Amino acid sequence: MANPVRHFEIAGKDDGPLFDFYKTLFGWTMTRHEPTGYGMVGTEGFGIGEMTGGLCQSPDGSNWVTLYIEVADIDKALADVAARGGTTVMEKMSVPSGPTVALFADPAGNTMGLVEPMQPPS
């Protein structure tokens, strides 16, 4: 499939109960990333062709779920979003020791993520 979903995030006011809920409900393995406290779900990291997930405490206390769709070029994808009536919510940024990501809102206001595939170590 072109442009598959590669990552998801589930956020809430308090991520402790979210960790417990998903861990016990689905048996997910979770690892906290220090010092940020971001929780990775069922993976050691972002790999090529892998689906990863994250659980976190939202900065503003809101609840949300975001899907991150893989694209070859985030800048081009954000231009395509704008051309089709969407808006950029968060400009492209590189996650330390992780992928490059951005956020956009579709015409209905749903926030979605974009992620460029990480290059294999050389």
Short mmCIF file of N, CA, C and O in Angstrom, two decimals:
data_model
loop_
_atom_site.label_atom_id
_atom_site.label_comp_id
_atom_site.label_asym_id
_atom_site.label_seq_id
_atom_site.Cartn_x
_atom_site.Cartn_y
_atom_site.Cartn_z
N MET A 1 0.85 -1.17 0.00
CA MET A 1 0.00 0.00 0.00
C MET A 1 0.90 1.23 0.00
O MET A 1 1.83 1.33 0.78
N ALA A 2 0.58 2.18 -0.84
CA ALA A 2 1.30 3.45 -0.83
C ALA A 2 0.89 4.24 0.40
O ALA A 2 -0.27 4.22 0.80
N ASN A 3 1.83 4.92 1.00
CA ASN A 3 1.59 5.78 2.16
C ASN A 3 0.85 5.08 3.30
O ASN A 3 -0.22 5.51 3.72
N PRO A 4 1.44 4.03 3.86
CA PRO A 4 0.79 3.32 4.97
C PRO A 4 0.86 4.11 6.27
O PRO A 4 1.71 4.99 6.44
N VAL A 5 -0.02 3.78 7.20
CA VAL A 5 0.07 4.32 8.56
C VAL A 5 1.23 3.60 9.23
O VAL A 5 1.30 2.37 9.24
N ARG A 6 2.20 4.38 9.76
CA ARG A 6 3.40 3.80 10.36
C ARG A 6 3.48 4.01 11.87
O ARG A 6 4.25 3.35 12.55
N HIS A 7 2.71 4.96 12.38
CA HIS A 7 2.81 5.25 13.82
C HIS A 7 1.48 5.81 14.29
O HIS A 7 0.74 6.41 13.52
N PHE A 8 1.17 5.58 15.55
CA PHE A 8 0.00 6.18 16.16
C PHE A 8 0.38 6.71 17.53
O PHE A 8 1.35 6.25 18.14
N GLU A 9 -0.36 7.71 17.99
CA GLU A 9 -0.18 8.24 19.34
C GLU A 9 -1.55 8.30 20.00
O GLU A 9 -2.53 8.70 19.39
N ILE A 10 -1.57 7.92 21.26
CA ILE A 10 -2.76 8.05 22.10
C ILE A 10 -2.34 8.90 23.28
O ILE A 10 -1.37 8.57 23.97
N ALA A 11 -3.05 10.01 23.49
CA ALA A 11 -2.67 10.93 24.56
C ALA A 11 -3.86 11.22 25.46
O ALA A 11 -5.01 11.16 25.04
N GLY A 12 -3.55 11.52 26.70
CA GLY A 12 -4.58 11.90 27.66
C GLY A 12 -3.98 12.73 28.78
O GLY A 12 -2.77 12.92 28.86
N LYS A 13 -4.86 13.20 29.63
CA LYS A 13 -4.45 14.06 30.75
C LYS A 13 -3.45 13.35 31.65
O LYS A 13 -2.49 13.95 32.12
N ASP A 14 -3.66 12.07 31.89
CA ASP A 14 -2.77 11.26 32.73
C ASP A 14 -2.45 9.99 31.97
O ASP A 14 -3.34 9.17 31.73
N ASP A 15 -1.20 9.82 31.56
CA ASP A 15 -0.87 8.65 30.74
C ASP A 15 -0.70 7.37 31.54
O ASP A 15 -0.73 6.29 30.96
N GLY A 16 -0.57 7.44 32.86
CA GLY A 16 -0.44 6.23 33.67
C GLY A 16 -1.59 5.26 33.48
O GLY A 16 -1.38 4.07 33.19
N PRO A 17 -2.84 5.73 33.64
CA PRO A 17 -3.97 4.83 33.41
C PRO A 17 -4.05 4.32 31.96
O PRO A 17 -4.49 3.20 31.72
N LEU A 18 -3.63 5.15 30.99
CA LEU A 18 -3.62 4.70 29.60
C LEU A 18 -2.64 3.54 29.42
O LEU A 18 -2.95 2.55 28.75
N PHE A 19 -1.45 3.66 30.01
CA PHE A 19 -0.47 2.58 29.94
C PHE A 19 -1.08 1.30 30.49
O PHE A 19 -1.02 0.25 29.86
N ASP A 20 -1.65 1.39 31.70
CA ASP A 20 -2.23 0.21 32.35
C ASP A 20 -3.36 -0.38 31.51
O ASP A 20 -3.45 -1.59 31.33
N PHE A 21 -4.23 0.48 31.00
CA PHE A 21 -5.39 0.03 30.21
C PHE A 21 -4.95 -0.76 28.99
O PHE A 21 -5.38 -1.90 28.78
N TYR A 22 -4.09 -0.18 28.15
CA TYR A 22 -3.70 -0.84 26.90
C TYR A 22 -2.79 -2.03 27.14
O TYR A 22 -2.84 -3.02 26.41
N LYS A 23 -1.95 -1.95 28.16
CA LYS A 23 -1.06 -3.07 28.48
C LYS A 23 -1.88 -4.29 28.89
O LYS A 23 -1.64 -5.40 28.41
N THR A 24 -2.86 -4.09 29.77
CA THR A 24 -3.65 -5.23 30.23
C THR A 24 -4.69 -5.67 29.21
O THR A 24 -4.97 -6.85 29.06
N LEU A 25 -5.28 -4.73 28.46
CA LEU A 25 -6.30 -5.07 27.48
C LEU A 25 -5.73 -5.87 26.32
O LEU A 25 -6.29 -6.89 25.91
N PHE A 26 -4.61 -5.41 25.76
CA PHE A 26 -4.05 -6.03 24.56
C PHE A 26 -2.71 -6.74 24.78
O PHE A 26 -2.15 -7.31 23.85
N GLY A 27 -2.15 -6.66 25.98
CA GLY A 27 -0.86 -7.29 26.24
C GLY A 27 0.29 -6.57 25.57
O GLY A 27 1.32 -7.17 25.28
N TRP A 28 0.12 -5.26 25.30
CA TRP A 28 1.17 -4.50 24.64
C TRP A 28 2.39 -4.35 25.53
O TRP A 28 2.27 -4.13 26.74
N THR A 29 3.57 -4.45 24.95
CA THR A 29 4.82 -4.17 25.63
C THR A 29 5.08 -2.67 25.50
O THR A 29 4.98 -2.12 24.41
N MET A 30 5.38 -2.02 26.62
CA MET A 30 5.60 -0.57 26.58
C MET A 30 6.90 -0.22 27.27
O MET A 30 7.25 -0.79 28.29
N THR A 31 7.59 0.75 26.68
CA THR A 31 8.86 1.22 27.22
C THR A 31 8.81 2.73 27.32
O THR A 31 8.46 3.40 26.35
N ARG A 32 9.15 3.27 28.48
CA ARG A 32 9.20 4.73 28.65
C ARG A 32 10.54 5.26 28.15
O ARG A 32 11.59 4.73 28.48
N HIS A 33 10.48 6.32 27.35
CA HIS A 33 11.68 6.97 26.86
C HIS A 33 12.06 8.06 27.85
O HIS A 33 11.28 8.95 28.14
N GLU A 34 13.24 7.94 28.39
CA GLU A 34 13.71 8.98 29.32
C GLU A 34 14.54 9.98 28.55
O GLU A 34 15.25 9.60 27.63
N PRO A 35 14.52 11.23 28.81
CA PRO A 35 13.87 11.90 29.93
C PRO A 35 12.45 12.40 29.62
O PRO A 35 11.81 12.97 30.47
N THR A 36 11.96 12.16 28.39
CA THR A 36 10.67 12.74 28.01
C THR A 36 9.47 12.04 28.63
O THR A 36 8.41 12.64 28.74
N GLY A 37 9.62 10.77 28.98
CA GLY A 37 8.49 10.02 29.51
C GLY A 37 7.58 9.47 28.44
O GLY A 37 6.59 8.81 28.72
N TYR A 38 7.90 9.73 27.17
CA TYR A 38 7.09 9.23 26.05
C TYR A 38 7.14 7.71 26.06
O TYR A 38 8.19 7.11 26.20
N GLY A 39 6.01 7.08 25.92
CA GLY A 39 5.94 5.62 25.95
C GLY A 39 5.85 5.01 24.57
O GLY A 39 4.93 5.31 23.82
N MET A 40 6.82 4.18 24.23
CA MET A 40 6.77 3.45 22.96
C MET A 40 6.03 2.14 23.18
O MET A 40 6.25 1.45 24.18
N VAL A 41 5.20 1.79 22.23
CA VAL A 41 4.38 0.60 22.32
C VAL A 41 4.93 -0.50 21.43
O VAL A 41 5.09 -0.29 20.22
N GLY A 42 5.27 -1.64 22.01
CA GLY A 42 5.58 -2.85 21.28
C GLY A 42 6.70 -2.79 20.29
O GLY A 42 6.66 -3.51 19.30
N THR A 43 7.69 -1.95 20.51
CA THR A 43 8.81 -1.89 19.57
C THR A 43 10.03 -1.33 20.27
O THR A 43 9.92 -0.64 21.27
N GLU A 44 11.17 -1.64 19.74
CA GLU A 44 12.41 -1.09 20.26
C GLU A 44 12.73 0.26 19.64
O GLU A 44 13.58 0.97 20.09
N GLY A 45 12.07 0.60 18.54
CA GLY A 45 12.35 1.87 17.88
C GLY A 45 11.64 1.95 16.55
O GLY A 45 10.85 1.09 16.20
N PHE A 46 11.93 3.00 15.81
CA PHE A 46 11.31 3.20 14.52
C PHE A 46 12.14 2.46 13.48
O PHE A 46 13.27 2.83 13.21
N GLY A 47 11.59 1.43 12.90
CA GLY A 47 12.30 0.70 11.86
C GLY A 47 11.60 0.85 10.53
O GLY A 47 10.43 1.22 10.47
N ILE A 48 12.30 0.57 9.50
CA ILE A 48 11.73 0.68 8.16
C ILE A 48 10.66 -0.40 8.01
O ILE A 48 10.88 -1.56 8.28
N GLY A 49 9.47 0.03 7.61
CA GLY A 49 8.38 -0.91 7.38
C GLY A 49 7.67 -1.37 8.64
O GLY A 49 6.82 -2.25 8.57
N GLU A 50 7.97 -0.80 9.78
CA GLU A 50 7.32 -1.20 11.02
C GLU A 50 6.19 -0.25 11.37
O GLU A 50 6.22 0.92 11.03
N MET A 51 5.21 -0.76 12.09
CA MET A 51 4.17 0.07 12.69
C MET A 51 4.56 0.24 14.14
O MET A 51 4.86 -0.73 14.83
N THR A 52 4.61 1.48 14.61
CA THR A 52 4.94 1.75 15.99
C THR A 52 3.82 2.55 16.62
O THR A 52 2.96 3.08 15.93
N GLY A 53 3.84 2.62 17.92
CA GLY A 53 2.84 3.40 18.62
C GLY A 53 3.44 4.10 19.81
O GLY A 53 4.52 3.76 20.27
N GLY A 54 2.72 5.08 20.30
CA GLY A 54 3.17 5.83 21.46
C GLY A 54 2.00 6.23 22.34
O GLY A 54 0.89 6.45 21.86
N LEU A 55 2.28 6.29 23.62
CA LEU A 55 1.32 6.78 24.61
C LEU A 55 1.99 7.92 25.34
O LEU A 55 3.17 7.83 25.70
N CYS A 56 1.23 9.00 25.57
CA CYS A 56 1.84 10.13 26.23
C CYS A 56 0.80 10.96 26.97
O CYS A 56 -0.40 10.82 26.76
N GLN A 57 1.33 11.80 27.84
CA GLN A 57 0.50 12.77 28.53
C GLN A 57 0.42 14.00 27.64
O GLN A 57 1.43 14.50 27.16
N SER A 58 -0.79 14.47 27.38
CA SER A 58 -0.93 15.63 26.52
C SER A 58 -0.55 16.89 27.28
O SER A 58 -0.86 17.02 28.46
N PRO A 59 0.12 17.82 26.62
CA PRO A 59 0.56 19.05 27.30
C PRO A 59 -0.59 19.90 27.83
O PRO A 59 -0.44 20.57 28.84
N ASP A 60 -1.73 19.85 27.15
CA ASP A 60 -2.85 20.70 27.56
C ASP A 60 -3.97 19.95 28.28
O ASP A 60 -5.02 20.51 28.55
N GLY A 61 -3.76 18.67 28.57
CA GLY A 61 -4.76 17.89 29.28
C GLY A 61 -5.87 17.34 28.41
O GLY A 61 -6.82 16.74 28.90
N SER A 62 -5.77 17.53 27.09
CA SER A 62 -6.80 17.02 26.19
C SER A 62 -6.53 15.55 25.84
O SER A 62 -5.45 15.03 26.07
N ASN A 63 -7.53 14.91 25.30
CA ASN A 63 -7.41 13.53 24.83
C ASN A 63 -7.39 13.56 23.31
O ASN A 63 -8.17 14.30 22.70
N TRP A 64 -6.51 12.76 22.70
CA TRP A 64 -6.47 12.68 21.25
C TRP A 64 -5.77 11.42 20.77
O TRP A 64 -5.03 10.79 21.52
N VAL A 65 -6.06 11.09 19.53
CA VAL A 65 -5.39 9.99 18.82
C VAL A 65 -4.92 10.57 17.49
O VAL A 65 -5.68 11.25 16.81
N THR A 66 -3.68 10.31 17.15
CA THR A 66 -3.13 10.79 15.88
C THR A 66 -2.52 9.61 15.14
O THR A 66 -1.79 8.81 15.72
N LEU A 67 -2.83 9.50 13.85
CA LEU A 67 -2.21 8.52 12.97
C LEU A 67 -1.14 9.22 12.16
O LEU A 67 -1.36 10.34 11.67
N TYR A 68 0.02 8.60 12.01
CA TYR A 68 1.12 9.15 11.22
C TYR A 68 1.26 8.35 9.93
O TYR A 68 1.48 7.14 9.97
N ILE A 69 1.12 9.03 8.81
CA ILE A 69 1.14 8.41 7.50
C ILE A 69 2.52 8.62 6.87
O ILE A 69 3.04 9.73 6.87
N GLU A 70 3.10 7.54 6.35
CA GLU A 70 4.43 7.63 5.75
C GLU A 70 4.36 8.31 4.39
O GLU A 70 3.52 7.98 3.55
N VAL A 71 5.24 9.28 4.21
CA VAL A 71 5.41 9.96 2.92
C VAL A 71 6.89 10.07 2.61
O VAL A 71 7.71 10.11 3.52
N ALA A 72 7.23 10.13 1.34
CA ALA A 72 8.64 10.24 0.96
C ALA A 72 9.20 11.62 1.23
O ALA A 72 10.39 11.77 1.51
N ASP A 73 8.35 12.66 1.15
CA ASP A 73 8.82 14.04 1.27
C ASP A 73 7.76 14.86 2.02
O ASP A 73 6.70 15.17 1.45
N ILE A 74 8.03 15.18 3.26
CA ILE A 74 7.06 15.91 4.08
C ILE A 74 6.77 17.30 3.50
O ILE A 74 5.61 17.73 3.49
N ASP A 75 7.77 17.99 3.01
CA ASP A 75 7.53 19.32 2.44
C ASP A 75 6.53 19.25 1.29
O ASP A 75 5.60 20.05 1.21
N LYS A 76 6.70 18.29 0.40
CA LYS A 76 5.78 18.12 -0.73
C LYS A 76 4.39 17.74 -0.20
O LYS A 76 3.38 18.26 -0.68
N ALA A 77 4.33 16.83 0.77
CA ALA A 77 3.04 16.41 1.30
C ALA A 77 2.29 17.58 1.94
O ALA A 77 1.08 17.72 1.76
N LEU A 78 3.00 18.45 2.68
CA LEU A 78 2.34 19.61 3.28
C LEU A 78 1.85 20.58 2.22
O LEU A 78 0.79 21.19 2.37
N ALA A 79 2.58 20.71 1.12
CA ALA A 79 2.12 21.55 0.01
C ALA A 79 0.86 20.95 -0.61
O ALA A 79 -0.10 21.67 -0.94
N ASP A 80 0.84 19.62 -0.75
CA ASP A 80 -0.36 18.94 -1.28
C ASP A 80 -1.54 19.10 -0.33
O ASP A 80 -2.68 19.28 -0.78
N VAL A 81 -1.29 19.03 0.98
CA VAL A 81 -2.35 19.25 1.98
C VAL A 81 -2.98 20.63 1.76
O VAL A 81 -4.20 20.77 1.69
N ALA A 82 -2.14 21.65 1.66
CA ALA A 82 -2.63 23.03 1.49
C ALA A 82 -3.41 23.18 0.18
O ALA A 82 -4.45 23.85 0.14
N ALA A 83 -2.93 22.54 -0.88
CA ALA A 83 -3.60 22.64 -2.18
C ALA A 83 -4.98 22.00 -2.16
O ALA A 83 -5.83 22.33 -2.99
N ARG A 84 -5.20 21.10 -1.20
CA ARG A 84 -6.48 20.39 -1.13
C ARG A 84 -7.37 20.88 0.01
O ARG A 84 -8.34 20.24 0.37
N GLY A 85 -7.03 22.01 0.61
CA GLY A 85 -7.89 22.60 1.63
C GLY A 85 -7.53 22.28 3.06
O GLY A 85 -8.26 22.66 3.98
N GLY A 86 -6.41 21.60 3.30
CA GLY A 86 -5.95 21.34 4.65
C GLY A 86 -4.99 22.42 5.12
O GLY A 86 -4.64 23.33 4.35
N THR A 87 -4.57 22.32 6.37
CA THR A 87 -3.63 23.30 6.92
C THR A 87 -2.53 22.59 7.71
O THR A 87 -2.74 21.51 8.25
N THR A 88 -1.38 23.21 7.75
CA THR A 88 -0.28 22.69 8.56
C THR A 88 -0.51 23.05 10.01
O THR A 88 -0.77 24.21 10.33
N VAL A 89 -0.42 22.08 10.89
CA VAL A 89 -0.59 22.29 12.33
C VAL A 89 0.78 22.40 13.00
O VAL A 89 0.99 23.20 13.89
N MET A 90 1.73 21.56 12.56
CA MET A 90 3.10 21.59 13.07
C MET A 90 4.04 21.38 11.90
O MET A 90 3.92 20.40 11.17
N GLU A 91 4.96 22.32 11.71
CA GLU A 91 5.95 22.21 10.64
C GLU A 91 6.82 20.98 10.85
O GLU A 91 6.91 20.43 11.95
N LYS A 92 7.52 20.61 9.82
CA LYS A 92 8.44 19.46 9.85
C LYS A 92 9.45 19.63 10.97
O LYS A 92 10.01 20.71 11.16
N MET A 93 9.68 18.56 11.71
CA MET A 93 10.71 18.55 12.76
C MET A 93 11.31 17.17 12.85
O MET A 93 10.67 16.17 12.56
N SER A 94 12.57 17.13 13.24
CA SER A 94 13.26 15.86 13.44
C SER A 94 13.19 15.48 14.90
O SER A 94 13.56 16.27 15.77
N VAL A 95 12.71 14.28 15.17
CA VAL A 95 12.66 13.75 16.53
C VAL A 95 14.06 13.24 16.88
O VAL A 95 14.64 12.49 16.09
N PRO A 96 14.63 13.64 18.04
CA PRO A 96 15.96 13.14 18.39
C PRO A 96 16.00 11.60 18.38
O PRO A 96 15.13 10.96 18.96
N SER A 97 16.95 11.05 17.67
CA SER A 97 17.10 9.59 17.52
C SER A 97 15.86 8.96 16.91
O SER A 97 15.58 7.79 17.15
N GLY A 98 15.09 9.73 16.16
CA GLY A 98 13.87 9.21 15.56
C GLY A 98 13.65 9.77 14.18
O GLY A 98 14.56 10.29 13.55
N PRO A 99 12.41 9.70 13.74
CA PRO A 99 12.08 10.12 12.38
C PRO A 99 11.84 11.62 12.27
O PRO A 99 11.85 12.36 13.25
N THR A 100 11.55 12.07 11.06
CA THR A 100 11.11 13.43 10.79
C THR A 100 9.59 13.38 10.66
O THR A 100 9.04 12.52 9.97
N VAL A 101 8.90 14.30 11.36
CA VAL A 101 7.44 14.29 11.41
C VAL A 101 6.87 15.70 11.20
O VAL A 101 7.59 16.69 11.32
N ALA A 102 5.59 15.76 10.91
CA ALA A 102 4.83 17.02 10.82
C ALA A 102 3.38 16.68 11.11
O ALA A 102 2.99 15.50 11.07
N LEU A 103 2.56 17.70 11.40
CA LEU A 103 1.13 17.50 11.62
C LEU A 103 0.35 18.42 10.69
O LEU A 103 0.76 19.54 10.43
N PHE A 104 -0.81 17.91 10.25
CA PHE A 104 -1.70 18.73 9.44
C PHE A 104 -3.14 18.49 9.87
O PHE A 104 -3.44 17.50 10.54
N ALA A 105 -4.00 19.43 9.52
CA ALA A 105 -5.45 19.27 9.73
C ALA A 105 -6.10 19.10 8.38
O ALA A 105 -5.81 19.84 7.43
N ASP A 106 -6.99 18.11 8.28
CA ASP A 106 -7.73 17.92 7.03
C ASP A 106 -8.87 18.94 6.97
O ASP A 106 -9.06 19.70 7.93
N PRO A 107 -9.61 19.02 5.87
CA PRO A 107 -10.67 20.02 5.77
C PRO A 107 -11.75 19.92 6.86
O PRO A 107 -12.42 20.90 7.15
N ALA A 108 -11.90 18.75 7.48
CA ALA A 108 -12.88 18.59 8.56
C ALA A 108 -12.30 18.96 9.92
O ALA A 108 -13.00 18.96 10.93
N GLY A 109 -10.98 19.27 9.97
CA GLY A 109 -10.34 19.65 11.22
C GLY A 109 -9.66 18.51 11.96
O GLY A 109 -9.15 18.71 13.06
N ASN A 110 -9.64 17.30 11.39
CA ASN A 110 -8.95 16.17 12.02
C ASN A 110 -7.44 16.37 11.90
O ASN A 110 -6.94 16.65 10.82
N THR A 111 -6.73 16.21 13.01
CA THR A 111 -5.27 16.32 12.99
C THR A 111 -4.68 14.96 12.67
O THR A 111 -5.01 13.95 13.30
N MET A 112 -3.80 14.96 11.67
CA MET A 112 -3.11 13.75 11.24
C MET A 112 -1.62 14.05 11.19
O MET A 112 -1.22 15.21 11.10
N GLY A 113 -0.82 12.99 11.23
CA GLY A 113 0.62 13.15 11.17
C GLY A 113 1.21 12.64 9.87
O GLY A 113 0.62 11.81 9.19
N LEU A 114 2.38 13.16 9.56
CA LEU A 114 3.18 12.70 8.44
C LEU A 114 4.52 12.25 9.00
O LEU A 114 5.04 12.85 9.94
N VAL A 115 5.09 11.20 8.44
CA VAL A 115 6.40 10.72 8.88
C VAL A 115 7.18 10.27 7.65
O VAL A 115 6.66 9.61 6.77
N GLU A 116 8.44 10.72 7.59
CA GLU A 116 9.35 10.25 6.54
C GLU A 116 10.03 8.99 7.03
O GLU A 116 10.39 8.90 8.21
N PRO A 117 10.23 8.02 6.15
CA PRO A 117 10.91 6.80 6.60
C PRO A 117 12.33 7.10 7.02
O PRO A 117 13.00 7.93 6.42
N MET A 118 12.74 6.44 8.10
CA MET A 118 14.12 6.60 8.55
C MET A 118 15.04 5.82 7.64
O MET A 118 14.66 4.75 7.14
N GLN A 119 16.20 6.35 7.42
CA GLN A 119 17.19 5.67 6.59
C GLN A 119 17.92 4.65 7.45
O GLN A 119 18.21 4.90 8.62
N PRO A 120 18.21 3.47 6.89
CA PRO A 120 18.95 2.48 7.66
C PRO A 120 20.34 2.99 8.00
O PRO A 120 20.91 3.78 7.23
N PRO A 121 20.87 2.59 9.16
CA PRO A 121 22.23 3.02 9.52
C PRO A 121 23.23 2.54 8.48
O PRO A 121 23.09 1.45 7.94
N SER A 122 24.23 3.37 8.20
CA SER A 122 25.23 2.96 7.20
C SER A 122 26.45 2.38 7.84
O SER A 122 26.67 2.37 8.97
#
